[in-house]
PDB file of C-alpha atoms in Angstrom:
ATOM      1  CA  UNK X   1      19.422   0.420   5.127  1.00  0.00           C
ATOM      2  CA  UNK X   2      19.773  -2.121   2.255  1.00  0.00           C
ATOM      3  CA  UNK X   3      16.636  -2.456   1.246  1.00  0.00           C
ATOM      4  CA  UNK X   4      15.419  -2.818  -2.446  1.00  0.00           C
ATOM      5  CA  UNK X   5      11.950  -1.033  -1.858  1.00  0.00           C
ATOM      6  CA  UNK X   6       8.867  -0.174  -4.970  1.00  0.00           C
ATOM      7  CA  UNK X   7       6.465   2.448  -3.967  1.00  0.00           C
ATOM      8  CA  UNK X   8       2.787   2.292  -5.666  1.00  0.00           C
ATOM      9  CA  UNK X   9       0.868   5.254  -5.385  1.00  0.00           C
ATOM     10  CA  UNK X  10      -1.352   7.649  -7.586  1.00  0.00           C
ATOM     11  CA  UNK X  11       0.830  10.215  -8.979  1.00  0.00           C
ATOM     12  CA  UNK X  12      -1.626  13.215  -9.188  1.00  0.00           C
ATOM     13  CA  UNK X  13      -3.499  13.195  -6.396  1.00  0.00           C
ATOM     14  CA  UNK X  14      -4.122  16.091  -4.657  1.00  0.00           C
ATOM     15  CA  UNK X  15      -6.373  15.397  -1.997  1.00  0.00           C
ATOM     16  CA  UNK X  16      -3.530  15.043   0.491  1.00  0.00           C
ATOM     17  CA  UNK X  17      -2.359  17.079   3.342  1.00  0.00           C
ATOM     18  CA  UNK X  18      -0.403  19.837   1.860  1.00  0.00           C
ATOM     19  CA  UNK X  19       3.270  20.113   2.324  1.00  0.00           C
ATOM     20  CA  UNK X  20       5.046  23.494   3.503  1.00  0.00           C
ATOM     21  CA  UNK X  21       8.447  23.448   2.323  1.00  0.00           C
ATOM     22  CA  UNK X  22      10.608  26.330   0.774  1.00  0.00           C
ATOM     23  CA  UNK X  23      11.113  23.829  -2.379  1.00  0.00           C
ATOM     24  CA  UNK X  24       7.852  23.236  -3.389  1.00  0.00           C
ATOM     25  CA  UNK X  25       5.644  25.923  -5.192  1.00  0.00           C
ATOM     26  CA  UNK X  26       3.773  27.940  -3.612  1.00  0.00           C
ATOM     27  CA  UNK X  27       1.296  28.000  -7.415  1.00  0.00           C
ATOM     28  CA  UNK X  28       0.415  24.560  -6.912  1.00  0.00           C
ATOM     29  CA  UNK X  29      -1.303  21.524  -4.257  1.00  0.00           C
ATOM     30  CA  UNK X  30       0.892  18.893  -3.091  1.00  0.00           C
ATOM     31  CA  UNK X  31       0.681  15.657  -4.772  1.00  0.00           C
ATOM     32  CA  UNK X  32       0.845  11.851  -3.648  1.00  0.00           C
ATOM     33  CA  UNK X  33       4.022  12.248  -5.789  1.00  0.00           C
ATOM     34  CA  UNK X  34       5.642  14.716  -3.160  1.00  0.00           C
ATOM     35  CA  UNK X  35       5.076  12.484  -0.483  1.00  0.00           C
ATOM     36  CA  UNK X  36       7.241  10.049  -2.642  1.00  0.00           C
ATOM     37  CA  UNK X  37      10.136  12.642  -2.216  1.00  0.00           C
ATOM     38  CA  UNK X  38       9.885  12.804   1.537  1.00  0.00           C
ATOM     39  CA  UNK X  39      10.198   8.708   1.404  1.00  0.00           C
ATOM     40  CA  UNK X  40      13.349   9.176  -0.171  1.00  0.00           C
ATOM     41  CA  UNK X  41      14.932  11.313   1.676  1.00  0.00           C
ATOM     42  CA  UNK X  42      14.053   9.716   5.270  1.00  0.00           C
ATOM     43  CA  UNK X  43      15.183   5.619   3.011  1.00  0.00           C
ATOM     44  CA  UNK X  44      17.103   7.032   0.488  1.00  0.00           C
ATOM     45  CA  UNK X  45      16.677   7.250  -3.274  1.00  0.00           C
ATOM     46  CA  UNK X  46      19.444   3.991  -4.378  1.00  0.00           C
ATOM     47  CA  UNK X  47      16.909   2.025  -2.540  1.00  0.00           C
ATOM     48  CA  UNK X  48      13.765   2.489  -3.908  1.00  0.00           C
ATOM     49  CA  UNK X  49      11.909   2.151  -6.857  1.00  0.00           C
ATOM     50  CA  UNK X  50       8.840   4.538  -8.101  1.00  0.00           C
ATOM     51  CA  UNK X  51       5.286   3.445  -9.433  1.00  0.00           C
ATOM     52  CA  UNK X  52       3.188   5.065 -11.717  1.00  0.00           C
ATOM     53  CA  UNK X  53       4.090   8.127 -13.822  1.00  0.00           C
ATOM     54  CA  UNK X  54       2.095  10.605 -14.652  1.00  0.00           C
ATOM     55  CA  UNK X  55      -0.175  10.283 -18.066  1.00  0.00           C
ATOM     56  CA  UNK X  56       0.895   6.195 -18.086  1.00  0.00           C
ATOM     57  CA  UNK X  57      -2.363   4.372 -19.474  1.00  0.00           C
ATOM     58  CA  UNK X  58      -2.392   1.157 -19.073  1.00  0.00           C
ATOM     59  CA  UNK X  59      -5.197   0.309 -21.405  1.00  0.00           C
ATOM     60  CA  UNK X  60      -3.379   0.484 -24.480  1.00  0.00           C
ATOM     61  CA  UNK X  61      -0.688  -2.050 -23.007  1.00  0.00           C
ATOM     62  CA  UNK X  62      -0.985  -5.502 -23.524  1.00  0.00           C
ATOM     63  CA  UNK X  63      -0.284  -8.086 -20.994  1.00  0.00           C
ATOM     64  CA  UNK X  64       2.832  -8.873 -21.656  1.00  0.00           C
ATOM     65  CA  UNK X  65       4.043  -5.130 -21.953  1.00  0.00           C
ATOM     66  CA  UNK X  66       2.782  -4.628 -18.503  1.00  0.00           C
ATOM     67  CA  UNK X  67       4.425  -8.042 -17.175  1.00  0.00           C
ATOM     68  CA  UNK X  68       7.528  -6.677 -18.405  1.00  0.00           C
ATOM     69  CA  UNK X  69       7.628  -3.273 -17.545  1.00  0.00           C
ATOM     70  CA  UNK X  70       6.270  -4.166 -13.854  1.00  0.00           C
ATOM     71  CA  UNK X  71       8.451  -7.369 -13.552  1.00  0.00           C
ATOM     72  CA  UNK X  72      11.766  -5.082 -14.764  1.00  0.00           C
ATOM     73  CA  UNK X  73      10.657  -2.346 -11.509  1.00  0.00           C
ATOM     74  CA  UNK X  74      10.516  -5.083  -8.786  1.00  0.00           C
ATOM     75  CA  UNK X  75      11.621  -8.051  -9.453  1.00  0.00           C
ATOM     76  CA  UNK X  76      15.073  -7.018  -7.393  1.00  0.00           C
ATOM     77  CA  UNK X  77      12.531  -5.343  -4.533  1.00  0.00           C
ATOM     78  CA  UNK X  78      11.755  -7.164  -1.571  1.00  0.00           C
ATOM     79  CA  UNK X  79       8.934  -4.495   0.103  1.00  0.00           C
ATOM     80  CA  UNK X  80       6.390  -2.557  -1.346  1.00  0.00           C
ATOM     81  CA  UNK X  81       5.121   0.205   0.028  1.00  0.00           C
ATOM     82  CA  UNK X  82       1.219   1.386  -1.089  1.00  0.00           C
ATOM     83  CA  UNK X  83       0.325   4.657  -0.455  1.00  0.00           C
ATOM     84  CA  UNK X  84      -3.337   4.938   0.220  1.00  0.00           C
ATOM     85  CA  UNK X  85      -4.466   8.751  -1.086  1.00  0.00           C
ATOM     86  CA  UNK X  86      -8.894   9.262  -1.243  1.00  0.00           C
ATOM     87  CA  UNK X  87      -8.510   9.241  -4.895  1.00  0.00           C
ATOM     88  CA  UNK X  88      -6.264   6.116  -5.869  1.00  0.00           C
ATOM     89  CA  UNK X  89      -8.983   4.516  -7.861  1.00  0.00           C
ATOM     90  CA  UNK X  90      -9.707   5.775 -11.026  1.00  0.00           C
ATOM     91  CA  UNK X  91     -13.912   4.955 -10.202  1.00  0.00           C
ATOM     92  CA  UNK X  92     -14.382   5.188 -14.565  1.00  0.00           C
ATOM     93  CA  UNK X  93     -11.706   2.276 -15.617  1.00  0.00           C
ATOM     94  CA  UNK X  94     -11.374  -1.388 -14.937  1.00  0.00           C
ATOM     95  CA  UNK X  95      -9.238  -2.478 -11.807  1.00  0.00           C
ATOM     96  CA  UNK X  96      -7.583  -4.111 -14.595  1.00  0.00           C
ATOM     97  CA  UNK X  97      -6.396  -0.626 -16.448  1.00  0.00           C
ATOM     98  CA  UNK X  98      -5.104   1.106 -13.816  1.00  0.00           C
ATOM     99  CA  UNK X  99      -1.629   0.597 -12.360  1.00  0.00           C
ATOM    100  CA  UNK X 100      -1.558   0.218  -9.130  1.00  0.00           C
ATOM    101  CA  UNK X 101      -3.119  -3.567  -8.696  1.00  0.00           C
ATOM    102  CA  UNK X 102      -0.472  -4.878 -11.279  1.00  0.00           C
ATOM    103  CA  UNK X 103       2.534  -3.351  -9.112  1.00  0.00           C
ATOM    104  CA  UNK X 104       0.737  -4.827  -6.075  1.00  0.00           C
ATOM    105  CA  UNK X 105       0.159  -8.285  -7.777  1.00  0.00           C
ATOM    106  CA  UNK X 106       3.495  -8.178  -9.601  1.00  0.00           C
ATOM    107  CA  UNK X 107       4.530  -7.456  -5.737  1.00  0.00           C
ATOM    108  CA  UNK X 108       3.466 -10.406  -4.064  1.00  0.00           C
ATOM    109  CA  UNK X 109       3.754 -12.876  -7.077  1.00  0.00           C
ATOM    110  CA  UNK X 110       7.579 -14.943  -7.419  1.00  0.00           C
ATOM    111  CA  UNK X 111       9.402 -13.577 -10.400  1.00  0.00           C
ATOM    112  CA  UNK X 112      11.790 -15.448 -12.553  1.00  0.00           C
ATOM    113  CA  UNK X 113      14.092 -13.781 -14.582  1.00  0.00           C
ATOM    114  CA  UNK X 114      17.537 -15.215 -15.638  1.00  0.00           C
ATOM    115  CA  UNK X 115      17.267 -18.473 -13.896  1.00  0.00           C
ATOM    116  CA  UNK X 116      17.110 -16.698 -10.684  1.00  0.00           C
ATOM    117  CA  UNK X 117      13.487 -16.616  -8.559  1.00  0.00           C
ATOM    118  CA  UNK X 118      12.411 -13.797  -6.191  1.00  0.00           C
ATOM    119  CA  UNK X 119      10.296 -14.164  -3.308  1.00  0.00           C
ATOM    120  CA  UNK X 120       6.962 -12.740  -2.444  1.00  0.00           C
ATOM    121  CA  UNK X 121       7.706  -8.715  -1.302  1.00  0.00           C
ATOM    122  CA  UNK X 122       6.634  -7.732   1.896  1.00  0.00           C
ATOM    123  CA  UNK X 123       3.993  -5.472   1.538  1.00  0.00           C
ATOM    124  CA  UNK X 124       2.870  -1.936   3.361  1.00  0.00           C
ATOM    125  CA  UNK X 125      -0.221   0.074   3.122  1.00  0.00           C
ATOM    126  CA  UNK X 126       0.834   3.781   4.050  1.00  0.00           C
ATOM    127  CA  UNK X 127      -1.911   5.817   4.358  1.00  0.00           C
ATOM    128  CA  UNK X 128      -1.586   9.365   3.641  1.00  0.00           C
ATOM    129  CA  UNK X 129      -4.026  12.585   5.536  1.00  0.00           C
ATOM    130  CA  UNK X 130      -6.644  13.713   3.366  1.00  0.00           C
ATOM    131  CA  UNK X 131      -6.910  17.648   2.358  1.00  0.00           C
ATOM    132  CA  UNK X 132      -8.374  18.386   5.822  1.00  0.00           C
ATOM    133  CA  UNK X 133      -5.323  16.188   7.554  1.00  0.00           C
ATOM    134  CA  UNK X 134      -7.413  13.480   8.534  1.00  0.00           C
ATOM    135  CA  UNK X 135      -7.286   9.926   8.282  1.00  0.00           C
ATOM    136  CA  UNK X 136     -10.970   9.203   8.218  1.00  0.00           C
ATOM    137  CA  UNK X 137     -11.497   8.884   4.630  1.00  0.00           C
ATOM    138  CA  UNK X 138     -10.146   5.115   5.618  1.00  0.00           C
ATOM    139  CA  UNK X 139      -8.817   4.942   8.765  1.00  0.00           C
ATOM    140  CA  UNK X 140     -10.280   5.188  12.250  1.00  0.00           C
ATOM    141  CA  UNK X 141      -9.245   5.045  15.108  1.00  0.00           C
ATOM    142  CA  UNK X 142     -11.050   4.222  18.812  1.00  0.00           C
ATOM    143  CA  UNK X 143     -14.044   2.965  16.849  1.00  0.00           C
ATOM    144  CA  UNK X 144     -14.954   1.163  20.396  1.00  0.00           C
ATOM    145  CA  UNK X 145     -13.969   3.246  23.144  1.00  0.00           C
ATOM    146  CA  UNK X 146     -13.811   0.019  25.897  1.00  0.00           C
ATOM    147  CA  UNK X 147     -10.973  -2.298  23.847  1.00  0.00           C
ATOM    148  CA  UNK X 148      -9.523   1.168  21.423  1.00  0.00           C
ATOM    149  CA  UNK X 149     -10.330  -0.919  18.098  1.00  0.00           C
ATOM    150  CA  UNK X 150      -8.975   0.676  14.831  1.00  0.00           C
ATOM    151  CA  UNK X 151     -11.732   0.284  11.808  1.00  0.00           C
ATOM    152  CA  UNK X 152     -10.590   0.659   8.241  1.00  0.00           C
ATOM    153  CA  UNK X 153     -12.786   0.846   5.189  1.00  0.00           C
ATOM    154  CA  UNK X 154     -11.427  -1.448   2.859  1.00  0.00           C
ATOM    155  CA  UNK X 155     -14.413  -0.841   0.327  1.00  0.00           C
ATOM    156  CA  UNK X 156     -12.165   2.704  -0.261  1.00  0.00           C
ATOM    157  CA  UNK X 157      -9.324   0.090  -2.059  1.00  0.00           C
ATOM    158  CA  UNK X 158      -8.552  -1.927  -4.686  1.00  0.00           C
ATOM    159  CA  UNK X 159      -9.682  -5.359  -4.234  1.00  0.00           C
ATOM    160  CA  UNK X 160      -6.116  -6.785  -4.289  1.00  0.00           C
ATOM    161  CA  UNK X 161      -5.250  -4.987  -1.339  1.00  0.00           C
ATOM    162  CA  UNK X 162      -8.226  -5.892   0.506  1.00  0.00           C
ATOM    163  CA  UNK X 163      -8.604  -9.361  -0.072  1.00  0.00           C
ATOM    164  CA  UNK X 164      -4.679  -9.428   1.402  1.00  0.00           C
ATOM    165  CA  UNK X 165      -6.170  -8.010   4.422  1.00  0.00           C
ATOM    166  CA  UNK X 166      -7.393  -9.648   7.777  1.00  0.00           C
ATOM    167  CA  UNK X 167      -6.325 -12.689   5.823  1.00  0.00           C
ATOM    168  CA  UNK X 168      -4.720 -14.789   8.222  1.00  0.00           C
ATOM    169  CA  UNK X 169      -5.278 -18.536   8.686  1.00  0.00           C
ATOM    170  CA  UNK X 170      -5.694 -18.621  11.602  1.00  0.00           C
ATOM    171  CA  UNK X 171      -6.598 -15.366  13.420  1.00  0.00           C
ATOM    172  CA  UNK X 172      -6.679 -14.326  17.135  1.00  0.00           C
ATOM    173  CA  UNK X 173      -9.992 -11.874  18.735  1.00  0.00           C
ATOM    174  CA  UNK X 174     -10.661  -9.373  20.863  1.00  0.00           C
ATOM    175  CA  UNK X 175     -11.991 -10.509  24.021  1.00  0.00           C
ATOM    176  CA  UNK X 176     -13.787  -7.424  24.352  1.00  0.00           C
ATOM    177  CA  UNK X 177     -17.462  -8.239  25.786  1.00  0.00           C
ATOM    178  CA  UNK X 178     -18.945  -5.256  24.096  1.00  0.00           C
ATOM    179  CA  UNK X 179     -18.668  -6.671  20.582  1.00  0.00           C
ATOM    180  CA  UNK X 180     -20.987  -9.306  19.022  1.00  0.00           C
ATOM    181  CA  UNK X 181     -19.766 -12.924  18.887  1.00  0.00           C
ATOM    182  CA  UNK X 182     -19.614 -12.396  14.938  1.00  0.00           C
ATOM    183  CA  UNK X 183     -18.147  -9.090  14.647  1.00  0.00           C
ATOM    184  CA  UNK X 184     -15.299  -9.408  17.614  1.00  0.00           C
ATOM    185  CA  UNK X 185     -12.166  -7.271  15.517  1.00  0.00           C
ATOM    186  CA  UNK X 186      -9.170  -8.970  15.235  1.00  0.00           C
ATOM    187  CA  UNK X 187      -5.952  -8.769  17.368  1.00  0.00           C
ATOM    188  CA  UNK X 188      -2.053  -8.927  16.363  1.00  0.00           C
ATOM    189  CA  UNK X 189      -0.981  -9.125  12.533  1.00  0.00           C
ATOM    190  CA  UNK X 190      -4.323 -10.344  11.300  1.00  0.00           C
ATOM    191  CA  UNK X 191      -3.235  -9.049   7.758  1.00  0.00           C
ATOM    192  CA  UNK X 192      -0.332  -9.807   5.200  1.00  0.00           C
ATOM    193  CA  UNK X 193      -0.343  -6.261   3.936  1.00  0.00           C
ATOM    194  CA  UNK X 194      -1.070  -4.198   7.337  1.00  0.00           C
ATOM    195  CA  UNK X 195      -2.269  -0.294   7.141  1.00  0.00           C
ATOM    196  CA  UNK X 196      -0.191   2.315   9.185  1.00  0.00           C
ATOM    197  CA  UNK X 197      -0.796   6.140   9.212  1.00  0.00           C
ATOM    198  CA  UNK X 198       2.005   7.951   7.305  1.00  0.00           C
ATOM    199  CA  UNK X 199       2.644  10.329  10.666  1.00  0.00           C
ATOM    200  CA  UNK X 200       3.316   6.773  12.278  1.00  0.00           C
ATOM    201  CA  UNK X 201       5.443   5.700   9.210  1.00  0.00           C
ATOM    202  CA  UNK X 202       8.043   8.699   8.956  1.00  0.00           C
ATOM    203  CA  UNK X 203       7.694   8.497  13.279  1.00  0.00           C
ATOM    204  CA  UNK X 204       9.345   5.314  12.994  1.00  0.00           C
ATOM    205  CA  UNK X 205      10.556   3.876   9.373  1.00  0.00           C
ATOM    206  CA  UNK X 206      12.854   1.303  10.526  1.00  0.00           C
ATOM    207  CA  UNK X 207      10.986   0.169  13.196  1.00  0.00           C
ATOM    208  CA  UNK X 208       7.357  -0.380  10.684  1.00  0.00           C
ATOM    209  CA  UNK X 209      10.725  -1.697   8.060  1.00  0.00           C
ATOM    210  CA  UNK X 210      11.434  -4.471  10.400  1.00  0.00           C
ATOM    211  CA  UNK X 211       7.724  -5.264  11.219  1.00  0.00           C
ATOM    212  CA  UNK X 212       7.318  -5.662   7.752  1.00  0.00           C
ATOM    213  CA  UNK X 213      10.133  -8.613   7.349  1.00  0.00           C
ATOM    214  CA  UNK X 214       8.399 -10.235  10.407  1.00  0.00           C
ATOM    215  CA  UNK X 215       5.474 -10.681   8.621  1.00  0.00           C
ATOM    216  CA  UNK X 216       7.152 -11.901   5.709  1.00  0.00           C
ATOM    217  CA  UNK X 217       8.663 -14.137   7.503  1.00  0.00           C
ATOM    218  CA  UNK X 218       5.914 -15.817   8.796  1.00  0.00           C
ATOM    219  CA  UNK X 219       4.197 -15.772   5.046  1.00  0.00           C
ATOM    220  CA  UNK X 220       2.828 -19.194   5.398  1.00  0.00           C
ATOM    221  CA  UNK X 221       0.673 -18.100   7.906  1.00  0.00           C
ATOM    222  CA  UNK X 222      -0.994 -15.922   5.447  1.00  0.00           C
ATOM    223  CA  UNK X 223      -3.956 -16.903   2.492  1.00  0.00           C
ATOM    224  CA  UNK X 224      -2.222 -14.517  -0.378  1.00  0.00           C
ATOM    225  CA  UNK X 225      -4.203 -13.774  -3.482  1.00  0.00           C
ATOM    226  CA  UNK X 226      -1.958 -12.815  -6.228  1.00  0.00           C
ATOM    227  CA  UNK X 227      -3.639 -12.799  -9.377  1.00  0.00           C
ATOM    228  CA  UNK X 228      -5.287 -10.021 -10.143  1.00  0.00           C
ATOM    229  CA  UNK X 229      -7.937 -11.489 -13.077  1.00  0.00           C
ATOM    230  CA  UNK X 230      -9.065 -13.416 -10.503  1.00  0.00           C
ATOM    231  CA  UNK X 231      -8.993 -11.191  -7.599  1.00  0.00           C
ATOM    232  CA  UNK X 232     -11.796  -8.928 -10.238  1.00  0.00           C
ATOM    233  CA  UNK X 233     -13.538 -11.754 -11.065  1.00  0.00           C
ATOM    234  CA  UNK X 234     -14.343 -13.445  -7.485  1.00  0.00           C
ATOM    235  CA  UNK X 235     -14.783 -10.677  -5.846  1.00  0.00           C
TER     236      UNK X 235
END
């Protein structure tokens, strides 16, 4: 495909649909991390770029350590693909200590290295069935059964993810009559980093591919946050 793609995503997890394939153990639960394997087979492996590792801790790193290691992984990248799993956030450490927000900052920040600038990445949130295969946990769909409106709980992610979401400048409604006046959802590609179930994903990878580049595309019509001190802070 030539693509340069980084995947973020929670290594251990195991809250996720399991997988039943002759090369994975029988002794143990899928992971977020075999999910990872399926992505590179269907894109393929010279293309993309992994996250996390298990037993990384990122409190021990200083800032520059992390702006290294994370600026090295996708600065050549131009999409980043989140996988959302229930247990991505580590609810006993800092935003700010756990990996995932610093690849997605580090993702939609420009990077300089060698006199050479890269752009903003396009960004996906994948999100992955929970143990029971349901997408619930974040994602619903048909939450208004007259206009078929999709609700996701954004509380459930990191806040630089979220604030990225339903962030556009100038958004478009639903006409729908059977929402308030303040609450009518929003239409089209209200967010910069949009959510799409992983069943849709692997249904159609070049197809969600090319949506993402149309988004970035039209990146000015988009209120980024990138900085994730901030992002903490404010919000």
């Amino acid at each position: 495909m030539g693509r340069k793609i980084f995947i973020s995503y929670k290594y251990q997890d195991t809250d996720v649909r399991q997988m039943y394939h002759i090369w994975y153990s029988q002794n143990r639960n899928t992971r977020v991390r075999d999910y990872v394997d399926i992505l590179q087979q269907v894109i393929g492996e010279q293309n993309i770029n992994k996250g996390e590792k298990d037993g990384e801790d990122m409190s021990v790193l200083e800032d520059a350590t992390i702006q290294s290691v994370l600026g090295d992984k996708i600065y050549d990248s131009s999409i980043t693909l989140v996988l959302i799993s229930p247990n991505m956030k580590d609810p006993n450490l800092p935003e700010t200590d756990q990996w995932i927000p610093w690849e997605i900052s580090y993702s939609l920040r420009e990077q300089s290295r060698e006199g050479k600038t890269s752009k903003t990445n396009a960004v996906m949130a994948i999100v992955l069935p929970d143990a029971n295969n349901s997408y619930n946990y974040y994602l619903q769909e048909h939450t208004c059964p007259w206009c078929n409106t999709r609700t996701l709980n954004t509380g459930r992610l990191f806040k630089v993810l979220s604030v990225n979401m339903f962030n556009r400048y100038n958004p478009t409604y639903s006409t729908c009559q059977h929402h308030a006046a303040n609450s009518r959802p929003q239409t089209g590609e209200s967010s910069y980093i949009p959510s799409v179930k992983w069943d849709d994903f692997i249904a159609d990878v070049e197809g969600n591919l090319q949506r993402l580049e149309r988004i970035k595309a039209n990146i000015a019509d988009y209120d980024i946050k990138k900085n994730l001190k901030t992002i903490v802070e404010n919000n």
